[in-house]
């Protein structure tokens, strides 16, 4: 029974995926049909449904992440922030960053880099008096992040609420702000941020091309776009195992742990609907980014795409 | 190499007003040989047949060739990615004494150009590209210096130096370029020795040595070519290492060491010819002795 349903889902997936991908590539606003998992819905419906999905899963989001990926998602996010290699003074915009995983890692990273910087400075000044050392510590106590800041932006109020609670619980107060906003229409000015990240969020954006254009807009010249997302596994054996795990295990986990089969069914299907690495790379280049490349983690289960905004918009003809 | 750049400039001159949108003129002058023609399609290879004689190809890029992936989006108004990267690295050099050869220095350099600090992500986090860029720039400066001197000699305004003095001055001039960065140079040397960077750093080293010998007037086409390069490479590397831990004023110890090594090399080459002729003499002597013995033993006689 389930196998038959799976087969039918796959057939529809093939049709709707090609149509959906084509439309996504052309960025047609007129074509109202989009994919929601393996279903076909209008744009508005899709936004609503996705909002509901995340409203439902918000409280159990982190627990589910851990159980679905067996905790590996933490490693992925660590690698992601490591690749970013932010230095103190960086202004980060984390879009669809709801529960704040990337934001917290960013703050930790910048904090430790800053500590090392201060240590090095002190080592240089070997002849300071105790008074001077004391004063330098005082001064830098208020600058432990070196003016770095992260803005967490999410479209879903519930996810932001969970994130804020987590921040309070873990003791993150400095350099963090929470904004409600839509990735397709960011409430920020042009040329503001050093780094724009979107981790496991771009899959849920209805118009990816608009989100990429917005990313380009809000980044400073020289700014970096980083995207962490589930992607396509090319190895056929691994792909079979991965499909098996995704479709048979994850929705069950969803039902058992979060009491929500459908949301996790959507999640797994949306991963299949998402454009593969090369296609996403092409879309990022279309938005105007340079030096776009991607790095596969775990054979393509997850991929990190990176691009740079190299020119100022105002000088383009 | 330089020939390629000059040909590119001729074609560029057809559209002068569109070119200068973003770069400072001084840096453009320095980056002449790194210019990529904006409308050359990515598939076209700009490798003319190598010009006759020893013109060393100075490859400015480090281990990661940057690709735009935009396939020809570089229009006339924009400087290419490579030029921008080149500018960032040049700007980053002034922060090296403070931050070392790190991504931090590159980030500070990007800041001075008005770019975000995230632009340091364009490069490797261990600073390889920065170091290779610096080495390549130093080699270029050395070439220009040697070319100028050669011109003076050709015009008769200066005396042609004897070989050992020429080599000494060339190596000294090249090593003096390290002085502003001498504190962090050991770190740079270790990065250059990473397996990933060895092809590029070796390439730069050999082309520099080649350059020096070329201007020294070396026209050899036999095995001497290799021995000369090997000898000068050894002199250069050992002097560089001595310089790292030299604390004498004005690096006098280093220059004295250099003088002695070059002198050694000269005597060695004399010794080599001596050894060769001695060897020949010895062989002849042995042959003569053998013939004499044969004569004495009566074996040579034809009855």
Coordinates of C-alpha atoms in Angstrom, one line a residue:
Chain A
X1 CA 0.0 0.0 0.0
X2 CA 2.7 2.4 1.0
X3 CA 4.8 1.2 -1.9
X4 CA 2.1 2.0 -4.4
X5 CA 1.6 5.4 -2.9
X6 CA 5.3 5.9 -3.1
X7 CA 5.3 5.0 -6.8
X8 CA 2.5 7.3 -7.6
X9 CA 4.2 10.1 -5.6
X10 CA 7.4 9.5 -7.6
X11 CA 5.6 9.8 -11.0
X12 CA 3.9 13.0 -9.9
X13 CA 7.2 14.1 -8.6
X14 CA 8.8 13.7 -11.9
X15 CA 6.1 15.7 -13.7
X16 CA 5.7 18.4 -11.1
X17 CA 9.4 18.7 -10.5
X18 CA 10.2 19.4 -14.2
X19 CA 7.3 21.9 -14.4
X20 CA 8.2 23.4 -11.1
X21 CA 11.9 23.6 -11.8
X22 CA 11.2 25.1 -15.2
X23 CA 8.9 27.7 -13.7
X24 CA 11.3 28.4 -10.9
X25 CA 14.1 29.0 -13.4
X26 CA 12.0 31.3 -15.5
X27 CA 10.7 33.0 -12.3
X28 CA 7.2 33.3 -13.7
X29 CA 4.9 35.0 -11.3
X30 CA 2.1 34.4 -13.7
X31 CA 2.3 30.6 -13.5
X32 CA 0.5 30.0 -10.3
X33 CA 1.4 26.3 -9.9
X34 CA 4.2 25.5 -7.6
X35 CA 5.3 22.4 -5.8
X36 CA 4.6 21.8 -2.2
X37 CA 6.5 18.6 -1.6
X38 CA 5.1 16.4 -4.3
X39 CA 1.8 18.2 -4.5
X40 CA 1.0 21.0 -6.9
X41 CA -0.3 24.2 -5.4
X42 CA -0.5 27.9 -6.1
X43 CA 2.2 30.3 -4.8
X44 CA -0.1 31.7 -2.1
X45 CA -1.1 28.3 -1.0
X46 CA 2.5 27.2 -0.9
X47 CA 3.5 30.1 1.4
X48 CA 0.6 29.4 3.7
X49 CA 1.3 25.7 3.9
X50 CA 5.0 26.2 4.6
X51 CA 4.1 28.8 7.3
X52 CA 1.9 26.2 8.9
X53 CA 4.5 23.5 8.7
X54 CA 7.0 25.5 10.6
X55 CA 4.5 26.8 13.0
X56 CA 3.7 23.2 13.9
X57 CA 7.3 22.0 14.2
X58 CA 8.8 25.1 15.8
X59 CA 8.9 23.7 19.3
X60 CA 10.3 20.4 18.4
X61 CA 12.5 21.7 15.6
X62 CA 15.8 21.1 17.3
X63 CA 14.9 17.7 18.7
X64 CA 13.7 16.5 15.3
X65 CA 16.9 17.8 13.6
X66 CA 19.0 15.8 16.0
X67 CA 17.0 12.6 15.6
X68 CA 16.6 12.8 11.8
X69 CA 20.2 13.5 11.1
X70 CA 21.5 11.5 14.1
X71 CA 23.1 14.7 15.3
X72 CA 25.2 15.2 12.1
X73 CA 23.4 18.5 11.4
X74 CA 25.5 20.0 14.1
X75 CA 28.7 19.0 12.3
X76 CA 27.3 20.4 9.1
X77 CA 26.6 23.8 10.7
X78 CA 30.0 23.8 12.3
X79 CA 31.7 23.2 9.0
X80 CA 29.5 25.9 7.5
X81 CA 30.6 28.6 10.0
X82 CA 34.2 27.4 9.7
X83 CA 34.0 28.0 6.0
X84 CA 32.7 31.4 6.6
X85 CA 35.7 32.1 8.8
X86 CA 34.3 35.4 10.1
X87 CA 36.7 38.0 11.6
X88 CA 35.6 40.3 14.4
X89 CA 33.7 43.3 13.0
X90 CA 31.6 41.2 10.6
X91 CA 27.9 42.0 10.2
X92 CA 26.0 38.8 9.5
X93 CA 22.5 38.4 8.2
X94 CA 21.1 34.9 8.9
X95 CA 17.9 34.5 6.9
X96 CA 15.5 31.7 7.8
X97 CA 17.6 31.3 10.8
X98 CA 14.7 30.8 13.1
X99 CA 16.1 28.9 16.1
X100 CA 19.4 30.6 15.9
X101 CA 21.8 27.7 15.3
X102 CA 24.0 29.5 12.9
X103 CA 23.8 32.8 14.8
X104 CA 25.1 31.2 18.0
X105 CA 27.9 29.4 16.3
X106 CA 28.9 32.7 14.6
X107 CA 29.0 34.4 18.0
X108 CA 31.1 31.7 19.5
X109 CA 33.6 31.7 16.6
X110 CA 34.0 35.4 16.6
X111 CA 34.4 35.5 20.3
X112 CA 37.3 33.0 20.2
X113 CA 39.0 34.8 17.3
X114 CA 38.7 38.0 19.3
X115 CA 40.2 36.3 22.4
X116 CA 43.1 35.1 20.4
X117 CA 43.6 38.6 18.9
X118 CA 43.6 40.2 22.4
X119 CA 46.1 37.6 23.6
X120 CA 48.4 38.3 20.8
X121 CA 48.2 42.0 21.4
X122 CA 49.1 41.6 25.0
X123 CA 52.0 39.3 24.2
X124 CA 53.5 42.1 22.1
X125 CA 53.3 44.6 24.8
X126 CA 55.5 42.9 27.3
X127 CA 56.5 46.0 29.1
X128 CA 53.2 47.2 30.2
X129 CA 52.6 48.1 33.8
X130 CA 49.8 46.2 35.7
X131 CA 47.7 49.3 35.6
X132 CA 47.8 49.4 31.8
X133 CA 47.0 45.7 31.5
X134 CA 44.1 46.1 33.8
X135 CA 42.8 49.0 31.7
X136 CA 43.1 47.1 28.5
X137 CA 41.1 44.3 29.9
X138 CA 38.4 46.7 31.0
X139 CA 38.3 48.4 27.7
X140 CA 38.0 45.1 25.8
X141 CA 35.5 43.6 28.1
X142 CA 33.0 45.7 26.4
X143 CA 34.2 44.7 23.1
X144 CA 34.5 40.9 23.4
X145 CA 32.9 40.4 20.0
X146 CA 34.9 43.2 18.3
X147 CA 31.8 44.9 17.0
X148 CA 30.5 41.9 15.2
X149 CA 26.7 41.5 15.0
X150 CA 24.3 39.0 13.7
X151 CA 20.7 39.7 12.6
X152 CA 18.5 36.7 12.6
X153 CA 15.6 37.1 10.2
X154 CA 12.8 34.6 9.8
X155 CA 9.3 34.8 8.3
X156 CA 7.8 32.6 11.0
X157 CA 7.0 34.2 14.4
X158 CA 7.0 30.9 16.2
X159 CA 10.5 30.0 15.0
X160 CA 11.8 33.4 16.2
X161 CA 10.1 32.9 19.5
X162 CA 11.8 29.6 20.0
X163 CA 15.1 31.1 19.0
X164 CA 14.8 34.0 21.4
X165 CA 14.0 31.6 24.2
X166 CA 17.1 29.5 23.3
X167 CA 19.3 32.6 23.3
X168 CA 18.1 33.5 26.8
X169 CA 18.6 30.0 28.0
X170 CA 22.1 29.7 26.6
X171 CA 23.1 33.1 27.7
X172 CA 23.6 34.9 24.4
X173 CA 22.8 38.5 24.7
X174 CA 25.4 40.6 22.9
X175 CA 25.4 41.2 19.2
X176 CA 22.2 39.4 18.5
X177 CA 19.0 40.8 17.1
X178 CA 15.8 39.2 15.8
X179 CA 13.8 40.5 12.9
X180 CA 10.6 39.2 11.3
X181 CA 10.9 39.3 7.6
X182 CA 10.4 37.6 4.3
X183 CA 13.5 36.4 2.4
X184 CA 11.9 37.5 -0.9
X185 CA 11.5 41.0 0.4
X186 CA 14.0 41.8 3.1
X187 CA 13.3 44.8 5.4
X188 CA 16.8 46.1 5.1
X189 CA 18.6 48.7 3.2
X190 CA 21.0 48.1 0.3
X191 CA 24.7 47.3 0.9
X192 CA 24.4 46.7 4.6
X193 CA 25.8 43.2 5.5
X194 CA 29.1 41.5 5.2
X195 CA 27.8 38.0 5.0
X196 CA 24.4 36.6 4.2
X197 CA 23.7 33.0 5.2
X198 CA 20.7 30.8 4.7
X199 CA 20.9 27.4 6.3
X200 CA 18.3 24.8 5.4
X201 CA 15.9 27.6 4.5
X202 CA 16.2 28.3 0.9
X203 CA 14.3 25.2 0.1
X204 CA 11.3 26.7 1.7
X205 CA 11.4 29.9 -0.2
X206 CA 8.7 30.1 -2.8
X207 CA 10.6 32.3 -5.3
X208 CA 14.3 31.4 -4.9
X209 CA 15.3 33.9 -7.6
X210 CA 13.8 36.8 -5.7
X211 CA 15.5 35.6 -2.5
X212 CA 18.9 35.6 -4.3
X213 CA 18.3 39.0 -5.7
X214 CA 17.5 40.3 -2.3
X215 CA 20.6 38.7 -0.9
X216 CA 22.6 40.5 -3.6
X217 CA 20.9 43.8 -2.7
X218 CA 21.6 43.8 1.0
X219 CA 25.2 42.7 0.7
X220 CA 28.0 45.1 0.7
X221 CA 30.5 45.0 -2.2
X222 CA 32.9 42.3 -1.3
X223 CA 30.2 40.6 0.7
X224 CA 29.6 36.9 0.7
X225 CA 26.6 34.7 0.1
X226 CA 26.5 31.3 1.8
X227 CA 23.9 28.7 1.5
X228 CA 23.7 25.4 3.4
X229 CA 21.1 23.1 2.0
X230 CA 20.1 19.5 1.3
X231 CA 21.1 18.6 -2.2
X232 CA 21.3 15.7 -4.6
X233 CA 23.3 12.6 -4.1
X234 CA 24.9 11.3 -7.3
X235 CA 26.2 8.0 -6.0
X236 CA 23.4 5.6 -7.0
X237 CA 23.8 3.1 -4.1
X238 CA 23.9 5.8 -1.5
X239 CA 21.0 7.6 -3.2
X240 CA 18.9 4.4 -2.8
X241 CA 19.7 4.1 0.9
X242 CA 19.1 7.8 1.4
X243 CA 15.7 7.6 -0.3
X244 CA 14.8 4.6 1.8
X245 CA 15.8 6.3 5.0
X246 CA 14.1 9.6 4.0
X247 CA 10.8 8.2 3.0
X248 CA 10.4 5.3 5.4
X249 CA 12.1 6.5 8.6
X250 CA 11.8 10.3 8.8
X251 CA 8.0 10.7 8.6
X252 CA 7.7 7.9 11.2
X253 CA 10.1 9.8 13.5
X254 CA 8.0 12.9 12.9
X255 CA 4.9 11.2 14.0
X256 CA 6.5 9.6 17.1
X257 CA 8.5 12.6 18.3
X258 CA 6.6 15.6 17.1
X259 CA 3.2 14.1 16.5
X260 CA 3.2 15.4 12.9
X261 CA 3.6 13.0 10.0
X262 CA 2.6 15.4 7.3
X263 CA 5.1 18.1 8.1
X264 CA 8.0 15.7 7.8
X265 CA 6.6 14.1 4.7
X266 CA 6.7 17.6 3.2
X267 CA 10.2 18.1 4.4
X268 CA 11.5 15.0 2.7
X269 CA 9.6 15.7 -0.5
X270 CA 10.8 19.2 -0.6
X271 CA 14.4 18.0 -0.5
X272 CA 13.7 16.0 -3.6
X273 CA 12.1 18.9 -5.4
X274 CA 15.0 21.3 -4.7
X275 CA 17.3 22.0 -7.7
X276 CA 20.6 20.1 -7.6
X277 CA 24.0 21.6 -7.0
X278 CA 24.8 22.8 -10.5
X279 CA 21.4 24.3 -11.1
X280 CA 21.5 26.2 -7.8
X281 CA 25.0 27.4 -8.7
X282 CA 23.6 28.7 -12.0
X283 CA 20.8 30.5 -10.2
X284 CA 23.2 32.2 -7.8
X285 CA 25.3 33.3 -10.8
X286 CA 22.2 34.7 -12.4
X287 CA 21.6 36.9 -9.4
X288 CA 25.0 38.5 -10.0
X289 CA 27.3 36.7 -7.7
X290 CA 30.9 35.9 -8.7
X291 CA 33.2 33.1 -7.8
X292 CA 30.3 30.8 -7.1
X293 CA 31.2 27.3 -6.1
X294 CA 29.8 24.5 -3.9
X295 CA 31.2 22.0 -1.5
X296 CA 29.4 18.7 -1.0
X297 CA 29.2 17.3 2.5
X298 CA 28.5 13.6 2.9
X299 CA 28.5 12.8 -0.8
X300 CA 25.9 15.4 -1.7
X301 CA 23.4 14.9 1.1
X302 CA 24.2 18.5 2.0
X303 CA 25.9 21.2 0.0
X304 CA 27.4 24.5 0.8
X305 CA 27.1 27.1 -2.0
X306 CA 29.2 30.3 -1.8
X307 CA 29.3 33.4 -3.9
X308 CA 30.7 36.9 -3.7
X309 CA 29.2 40.3 -4.6
X310 CA 32.2 41.9 -6.2
X311 CA 30.8 45.1 -7.8
X312 CA 28.7 47.9 -6.6
X313 CA 25.3 48.0 -8.1
X314 CA 25.5 51.6 -8.8
X315 CA 28.4 51.2 -11.3
X316 CA 26.6 48.7 -13.4
X317 CA 25.4 49.9 -16.8
Chain B
X1 CA 54.5 36.5 -20.1
X2 CA 55.4 40.1 -20.8
X3 CA 55.0 39.7 -24.5
X4 CA 51.4 38.5 -24.0
X5 CA 50.6 41.5 -21.9
X6 CA 52.0 44.0 -24.4
X7 CA 50.0 42.5 -27.2
X8 CA 46.9 42.8 -25.0
X9 CA 47.5 46.4 -24.3
X10 CA 47.6 47.2 -28.1
X11 CA 44.2 45.7 -28.6
X12 CA 42.8 47.4 -25.4
X13 CA 43.8 50.8 -26.7
X14 CA 40.9 50.7 -29.1
X15 CA 38.5 51.4 -26.3
X16 CA 40.3 53.6 -23.8
X17 CA 37.5 55.5 -22.1
X18 CA 35.6 52.4 -21.0
X19 CA 38.5 50.8 -19.2
X20 CA 39.4 52.9 -16.2
X21 CA 36.3 52.6 -14.2
X22 CA 37.5 51.1 -11.0
X23 CA 41.3 50.7 -10.7
X24 CA 44.0 53.1 -9.6
X25 CA 46.5 53.9 -12.3
X26 CA 49.5 53.0 -10.2
X27 CA 48.3 49.5 -9.5
X28 CA 47.3 49.0 -13.1
X29 CA 50.9 49.7 -14.1
X30 CA 52.2 47.1 -11.7
X31 CA 49.6 44.5 -12.8
X32 CA 50.3 44.9 -16.5
X33 CA 51.3 41.3 -17.0
X34 CA 48.3 40.0 -15.1
X35 CA 45.7 41.7 -17.2
X36 CA 43.3 39.4 -18.9
X37 CA 41.6 40.8 -22.0
X38 CA 38.0 41.3 -21.1
X39 CA 36.5 40.0 -24.3
X40 CA 38.7 37.0 -24.8
X41 CA 36.4 34.1 -24.6
X42 CA 37.2 31.7 -21.8
X43 CA 37.9 28.9 -24.3
X44 CA 40.6 30.8 -26.1
X45 CA 44.1 30.0 -25.0
X46 CA 46.5 32.9 -25.0
X47 CA 49.6 30.8 -25.3
X48 CA 51.6 32.2 -28.1
X49 CA 54.7 30.1 -29.0
X50 CA 57.2 30.9 -26.3
X51 CA 59.5 33.7 -27.4
X52 CA 63.0 32.7 -28.3
X53 CA 65.5 33.0 -25.5
X54 CA 64.9 32.9 -21.8
X55 CA 61.8 34.9 -21.0
X56 CA 60.6 33.5 -17.7
X57 CA 56.8 33.1 -17.4
X58 CA 55.8 34.6 -14.2
X59 CA 52.6 33.1 -13.1
X60 CA 50.9 35.5 -10.7
X61 CA 48.2 33.2 -9.5
X62 CA 48.7 30.8 -6.7
X63 CA 47.5 27.2 -6.4
X64 CA 43.8 28.1 -7.1
X65 CA 43.2 29.5 -10.5
X66 CA 40.1 31.7 -10.0
X67 CA 37.3 31.0 -12.4
X68 CA 34.4 33.4 -12.9
X69 CA 32.0 30.6 -13.8
X70 CA 30.2 33.5 -15.5
X71 CA 31.7 32.6 -18.8
X72 CA 32.5 35.9 -20.4
X73 CA 30.4 38.2 -18.2
X74 CA 33.6 40.4 -17.8
X75 CA 32.6 43.3 -20.0
X76 CA 34.7 46.3 -20.8
X77 CA 33.6 48.3 -17.8
X78 CA 34.4 45.8 -15.1
X79 CA 37.8 44.9 -14.0
X80 CA 38.0 41.1 -13.9
X81 CA 37.9 39.0 -10.8
X82 CA 41.6 38.4 -11.1
X83 CA 42.4 42.0 -11.1
X84 CA 40.3 42.7 -8.1
X85 CA 41.9 39.8 -6.2
X86 CA 45.3 41.2 -7.2
X87 CA 44.4 44.6 -5.9
X88 CA 43.1 43.2 -2.6
X89 CA 46.3 41.2 -2.1
X90 CA 48.5 44.2 -2.8
X91 CA 46.5 46.3 -0.3
X92 CA 46.8 43.5 2.2
X93 CA 50.6 43.5 2.2
X94 CA 50.8 46.6 4.3
X95 CA 48.9 44.8 7.1
X96 CA 51.2 41.8 7.1
X97 CA 53.8 43.1 9.6
X98 CA 51.0 43.5 12.1
X99 CA 48.7 40.5 11.4
X100 CA 51.1 38.1 9.7
X101 CA 50.3 36.3 6.5
X102 CA 46.7 35.5 7.4
X103 CA 43.2 36.0 6.3
X104 CA 43.0 38.9 8.8
X105 CA 45.6 40.8 6.9
X106 CA 43.6 40.2 3.7
X107 CA 40.4 41.3 5.4
X108 CA 42.1 44.6 6.5
X109 CA 43.4 45.0 2.9
X110 CA 39.9 44.5 1.5
X111 CA 38.6 47.1 4.0
X112 CA 40.9 49.8 2.7
X113 CA 39.6 49.2 -0.8
X114 CA 36.0 49.8 0.4
X115 CA 35.1 46.2 0.2
X116 CA 33.5 44.1 3.0
X117 CA 35.9 42.1 5.2
X118 CA 34.1 39.0 3.9
X119 CA 36.0 39.4 0.7
X120 CA 38.9 37.6 2.5
X121 CA 36.8 34.5 1.8
X122 CA 37.9 34.8 -1.8
X123 CA 41.3 33.4 -0.7
X124 CA 42.6 30.5 1.3
X125 CA 42.5 31.0 5.1
X126 CA 46.2 30.2 5.5
X127 CA 47.4 33.1 3.4
X128 CA 49.0 31.1 0.6
X129 CA 47.8 33.3 -2.1
X130 CA 49.0 36.4 -0.3
X131 CA 52.5 35.0 0.1
X132 CA 52.7 33.7 -3.5
X133 CA 51.5 37.1 -4.7
X134 CA 54.2 38.8 -2.7
X135 CA 56.9 36.5 -4.0
X136 CA 55.7 37.1 -7.6
X137 CA 55.8 40.9 -7.1
X138 CA 59.3 40.7 -5.7
X139 CA 60.5 38.7 -8.6
X140 CA 58.9 41.2 -11.0
X141 CA 60.7 44.1 -9.2
X142 CA 64.0 42.2 -9.4
X143 CA 63.5 41.6 -13.2
X144 CA 62.9 45.3 -13.8
X145 CA 65.9 46.2 -11.7
X146 CA 68.1 43.9 -13.7
X147 CA 66.7 45.0 -17.0
X148 CA 67.4 48.6 -16.1
X149 CA 71.0 47.8 -15.1
X150 CA 71.4 45.9 -18.4
X151 CA 70.2 48.9 -20.3
X152 CA 72.7 51.1 -18.6
X153 CA 75.5 48.8 -19.5
X154 CA 74.3 48.6 -23.1
X155 CA 74.2 52.4 -23.3
X156 CA 77.7 52.4 -22.0
X157 CA 76.8 54.4 -18.9
X158 CA 77.9 51.7 -16.5
X159 CA 80.6 49.1 -16.3
X160 CA 79.7 45.4 -16.9
X161 CA 80.1 43.7 -13.5
X162 CA 82.1 40.6 -13.1
X163 CA 80.0 37.5 -12.6
X164 CA 80.4 37.0 -8.9
X165 CA 79.7 40.7 -8.1
X166 CA 76.6 40.5 -10.4
X167 CA 75.2 37.5 -8.7
X168 CA 76.0 38.9 -5.3
X169 CA 74.2 42.2 -6.0
X170 CA 71.2 40.5 -7.6
X171 CA 70.6 38.1 -4.6
X172 CA 71.2 40.9 -2.2
X173 CA 68.7 43.2 -3.9
X174 CA 66.1 40.4 -3.9
X175 CA 66.6 39.5 -0.3
X176 CA 66.4 43.2 0.8
X177 CA 62.8 43.2 -0.4
X178 CA 62.0 40.8 2.5
X179 CA 63.3 43.2 5.2
X180 CA 60.0 45.0 5.9
X181 CA 58.3 41.5 6.4
X182 CA 61.3 39.8 8.0
X183 CA 59.6 39.1 11.3
X184 CA 56.8 37.1 9.7
X185 CA 58.8 35.6 6.9
X186 CA 59.6 32.3 8.6
X187 CA 55.8 31.7 8.8
X188 CA 55.6 32.4 5.1
X189 CA 58.4 30.0 4.3
X190 CA 56.6 27.2 6.1
X191 CA 53.4 27.9 4.2
X192 CA 55.3 27.9 0.9
X193 CA 56.5 24.4 1.7
X194 CA 53.0 23.0 2.1
X195 CA 52.5 20.3 -0.5
X196 CA 49.7 22.2 -2.0
X197 CA 51.9 25.2 -2.6
X198 CA 55.1 23.5 -3.7
X199 CA 54.4 23.5 -7.4
X200 CA 53.7 27.3 -7.5
X201 CA 56.5 28.3 -5.1
X202 CA 59.1 26.1 -6.9
X203 CA 58.0 27.6 -10.2
X204 CA 58.5 31.1 -8.9
X205 CA 61.8 30.3 -7.4
X206 CA 63.2 28.6 -10.6
X207 CA 62.0 31.4 -12.8
X208 CA 63.7 34.0 -10.6
X209 CA 67.0 32.1 -10.6
X210 CA 66.6 31.8 -14.4
X211 CA 66.1 35.5 -14.7
X212 CA 69.2 36.3 -12.7
X213 CA 71.3 34.0 -14.8
X214 CA 69.8 35.4 -18.0
X215 CA 70.8 38.9 -17.1
X216 CA 74.2 37.7 -16.0
X217 CA 74.8 36.7 -19.6
X218 CA 74.5 33.0 -19.4
X219 CA 74.1 31.6 -22.8
X220 CA 74.8 28.0 -22.1
X221 CA 72.8 25.2 -23.7
X222 CA 74.6 22.2 -22.2
X223 CA 74.6 20.6 -18.9
X224 CA 76.1 23.8 -17.4
X225 CA 72.6 25.3 -17.5
X226 CA 71.4 22.9 -14.8
X227 CA 74.5 23.1 -12.6
X228 CA 74.4 26.9 -12.7
X229 CA 70.8 27.1 -11.6
X230 CA 71.3 24.5 -8.9
X231 CA 74.3 26.3 -7.5
X232 CA 72.5 29.7 -7.5
X233 CA 69.4 28.2 -6.0
X234 CA 71.4 26.7 -3.2
X235 CA 73.2 30.1 -2.6
X236 CA 69.8 31.9 -2.5
X237 CA 68.1 29.5 -0.2
X238 CA 70.9 29.2 2.3
X239 CA 71.4 33.0 2.4
X240 CA 67.6 33.5 3.0
X241 CA 67.8 31.1 5.9
X242 CA 70.8 32.9 7.4
X243 CA 68.9 36.1 7.0
X244 CA 66.0 34.8 9.1
X245 CA 68.1 34.5 12.2
X246 CA 70.5 37.4 11.6
X247 CA 70.4 40.0 14.2
X248 CA 73.5 42.0 13.1
X249 CA 72.9 45.7 12.2
X250 CA 71.9 46.1 8.6
X251 CA 72.2 42.3 8.1
X252 CA 76.0 42.5 7.6
X253 CA 76.5 38.9 8.5
X254 CA 74.1 37.8 5.9
X255 CA 75.8 39.8 3.1
X256 CA 79.2 38.5 4.2
X257 CA 77.8 35.0 4.1
X258 CA 76.5 35.6 0.7
X259 CA 79.9 36.9 -0.5
X260 CA 81.6 33.8 0.8
X261 CA 79.1 31.4 -0.8
X262 CA 79.4 33.1 -4.2
X263 CA 83.2 33.0 -3.9
X264 CA 83.0 29.3 -3.1
X265 CA 80.8 28.7 -6.1
X266 CA 83.3 30.5 -8.4
X267 CA 86.3 28.5 -7.1
X268 CA 84.2 25.4 -7.4
X269 CA 83.6 26.0 -11.0
X270 CA 87.3 26.5 -11.5
X271 CA 88.0 23.4 -9.5
X272 CA 85.5 21.5 -11.7
X273 CA 87.5 22.4 -14.9
X274 CA 90.7 21.6 -13.1
X275 CA 89.3 18.3 -12.0
X276 CA 88.3 17.6 -15.5
X277 CA 91.7 18.4 -17.0
X278 CA 93.4 16.6 -14.2
X279 CA 91.2 13.6 -14.9
X280 CA 92.1 13.7 -18.5
X281 CA 95.8 14.0 -17.7
X282 CA 95.6 11.1 -15.3
X283 CA 93.9 9.0 -17.9
X284 CA 96.5 9.8 -20.5
X285 CA 99.2 9.0 -18.0
X286 CA 97.7 5.7 -17.3
X287 CA 97.4 4.9 -21.0
X288 CA 101.0 5.8 -21.5
X289 CA 102.1 3.6 -18.6
X290 CA 100.1 0.7 -20.0
X291 CA 101.7 1.1 -23.4
X292 CA 105.2 1.3 -21.8
X293 CA 104.6 -1.9 -19.8
X294 CA 103.4 -3.7 -22.9
X295 CA 106.5 -2.6 -24.7
X296 CA 108.7 -3.7 -21.9
X297 CA 107.0 -7.1 -21.7
X298 CA 107.4 -7.5 -25.3
X299 CA 103.7 -7.8 -26.1
X300 CA 103.6 -5.0 -28.5
X301 CA 106.1 -6.5 -30.8
X302 CA 104.9 -8.0 -34.0
X303 CA 107.0 -10.9 -34.9

